[in-house]
Tab-separated table of C-alpha atoms in Angstrom:
chain	number	residue	atom	x	y	z
X	1	MET	CA	62.273	-3.864	-1.818
X	2	SER	CA	62.498	-3.552	-5.536
X	3	ALA	CA	60.231	-1.449	-7.724
X	4	LEU	CA	58.822	-4.637	-9.234
X	5	GLN	CA	57.847	-5.951	-5.792
X	6	LYS	CA	56.223	-2.615	-4.901
X	7	LEU	CA	54.296	-2.681	-8.170
X	8	GLN	CA	53.164	-6.283	-7.517
X	9	GLU	CA	52.006	-5.334	-4.028
X	10	LYS	CA	50.026	-2.393	-5.437
X	11	ILE	CA	48.470	-4.676	-8.048
X	12	GLU	CA	47.532	-7.193	-5.345
X	13	GLN	CA	46.033	-4.398	-3.225
X	14	TRP	CA	44.044	-3.161	-6.226
X	15	LYS	CA	42.761	-6.674	-6.849
X	16	GLU	CA	41.654	-6.953	-3.216
X	17	ASP	CA	40.045	-3.522	-3.362
X	18	HIS	CA	38.353	-4.464	-6.615
X	19	GLU	CA	36.938	-7.663	-5.096
X	20	ALA	CA	35.739	-5.740	-2.039
X	21	LEU	CA	34.010	-3.226	-4.318
X	22	LYS	CA	32.355	-6.047	-6.247
X	23	VAL	CA	31.013	-7.474	-2.991
X	24	GLN	CA	29.768	-4.059	-1.879
X	25	ASN	CA	28.182	-3.496	-5.290
X	26	ARG	CA	26.399	-6.852	-5.107
X	27	ASP	CA	25.160	-6.052	-1.602
X	28	LEU	CA	23.921	-2.632	-2.676
X	29	LYS	CA	22.120	-4.107	-5.676
X	30	SER	CA	20.461	-6.611	-3.379
X	31	GLN	CA	19.384	-3.852	-0.991
X	32	LEU	CA	18.080	-1.791	-3.890
X	33	ALA	CA	16.050	-4.739	-5.144
X	34	GLY	CA	14.616	-5.133	-1.648
X	35	VAL	CA	13.662	-1.466	-1.530
X	36	ALA	CA	12.044	-1.677	-4.966
X	37	SER	CA	10.117	-4.775	-3.912
X	38	SER	CA	9.024	-3.088	-0.698
X	39	GLN	CA	7.939	-0.030	-2.648
X	40	ASN	CA	5.903	-2.206	-5.016
X	41	ASP	CA	4.294	-3.913	-2.030
X	42	GLN	CA	3.412	-0.537	-0.522
X	43	GLU	CA	1.922	0.677	-3.801
X	44	ALA	CA	-0.163	-2.501	-4.046
X	45	LEU	CA	-1.378	-1.974	-0.470
X	46	ILE	CA	-2.285	1.635	-1.246
X	47	VAL	CA	-4.325	0.528	-4.261
X	48	GLU	CA	-6.028	-2.119	-2.138
X	49	LEU	CA	-6.800	0.410	0.622
X	50	ARG	CA	-8.246	2.879	-1.878
X	51	ALA	CA	-10.498	0.160	-3.273
X	52	GLU	CA	-11.594	-0.743	0.259
X	53	ILE	CA	-12.346	2.917	0.994
X	54	ASP	CA	-14.434	3.148	-2.185
X	55	ARG	CA	-16.385	0.026	-1.164
X	56	SER	CA	-16.905	1.467	2.299
X	57	VAL	CA	-18.183	4.765	0.896
X	58	LEU	CA	-20.622	2.890	-1.340
X	59	LYS	CA	-21.851	0.883	1.649
X	60	ASP	CA	-22.281	4.068	3.687
X	61	GLU	CA	-24.281	5.649	0.869
X	62	LYS	CA	-26.468	2.550	0.629
X	63	VAL	CA	-27.076	2.569	4.388
X	64	GLU	CA	-28.049	6.243	4.242
X	65	ALA	CA	-30.442	5.563	1.348
X	66	LEU	CA	-32.010	2.672	3.264
X	67	GLN	CA	-32.363	4.836	6.362
X	68	ARG	CA	-34.121	7.527	4.323
X	69	GLU	CA	-36.430	4.900	2.824
X	70	LEU	CA	-37.144	3.488	6.288
X	71	THR	CA	-37.995	6.965	7.560
X	72	GLU	CA	-40.360	7.480	4.617
X	73	LYS	CA	-42.028	4.108	5.246
X	74	ASP	CA	-42.386	4.924	8.950
X	75	GLU	CA	-44.110	8.195	8.021
X	76	GLU	CA	-46.459	6.369	5.635
X	77	ILE	CA	-47.288	3.817	8.335
X	78	GLU	CA	-48.013	6.629	10.822
X	79	LYS	CA	-50.375	8.226	8.287
X	80	ILE	CA	-52.157	4.923	7.711
X	81	ILE	CA	-52.477	4.355	11.470
X	82	ALA	CA	-53.902	7.863	11.851
X	83	GLN	CA	-56.402	7.226	9.043
X	84	VAL	CA	-57.481	3.889	10.573
X	85	GLU	CA	-57.899	5.532	13.986
X	86	SER	CA	-60.018	8.307	12.473
X	87	LEU	CA	-62.194	5.733	10.682
X	88	LEU	CA	-62.655	3.773	13.905
X	89	ALA	CA	-63.505	6.854	15.911
C-alpha cells in the first residue's frame, strides 16, 4: 500500500468521522432545543400555579371575612331575639 493510498484512506476516514460528528451535533442541538422548550413549559406552569395559589388565598380570605360577618350577624340576631322575648315577657 502506497503512502498516497494510506493518506486517501485517512482522508476518507476523517470525512466519515466528520459526517458522524455533524449528525451527533444536529442530534444534540435538537435535544437541547427540547430541553429548553420543556424548561419554558415548566416555567409557564410554575407561573400559572403561583397565580392559582394567589387566587386561592384571596378566596380563603374572602371566605374567612364572610364567616366573621355571619358570626356577627348571628350575634345581632340573638340579641334581637332576646330583646323581643324580654318585651313579650
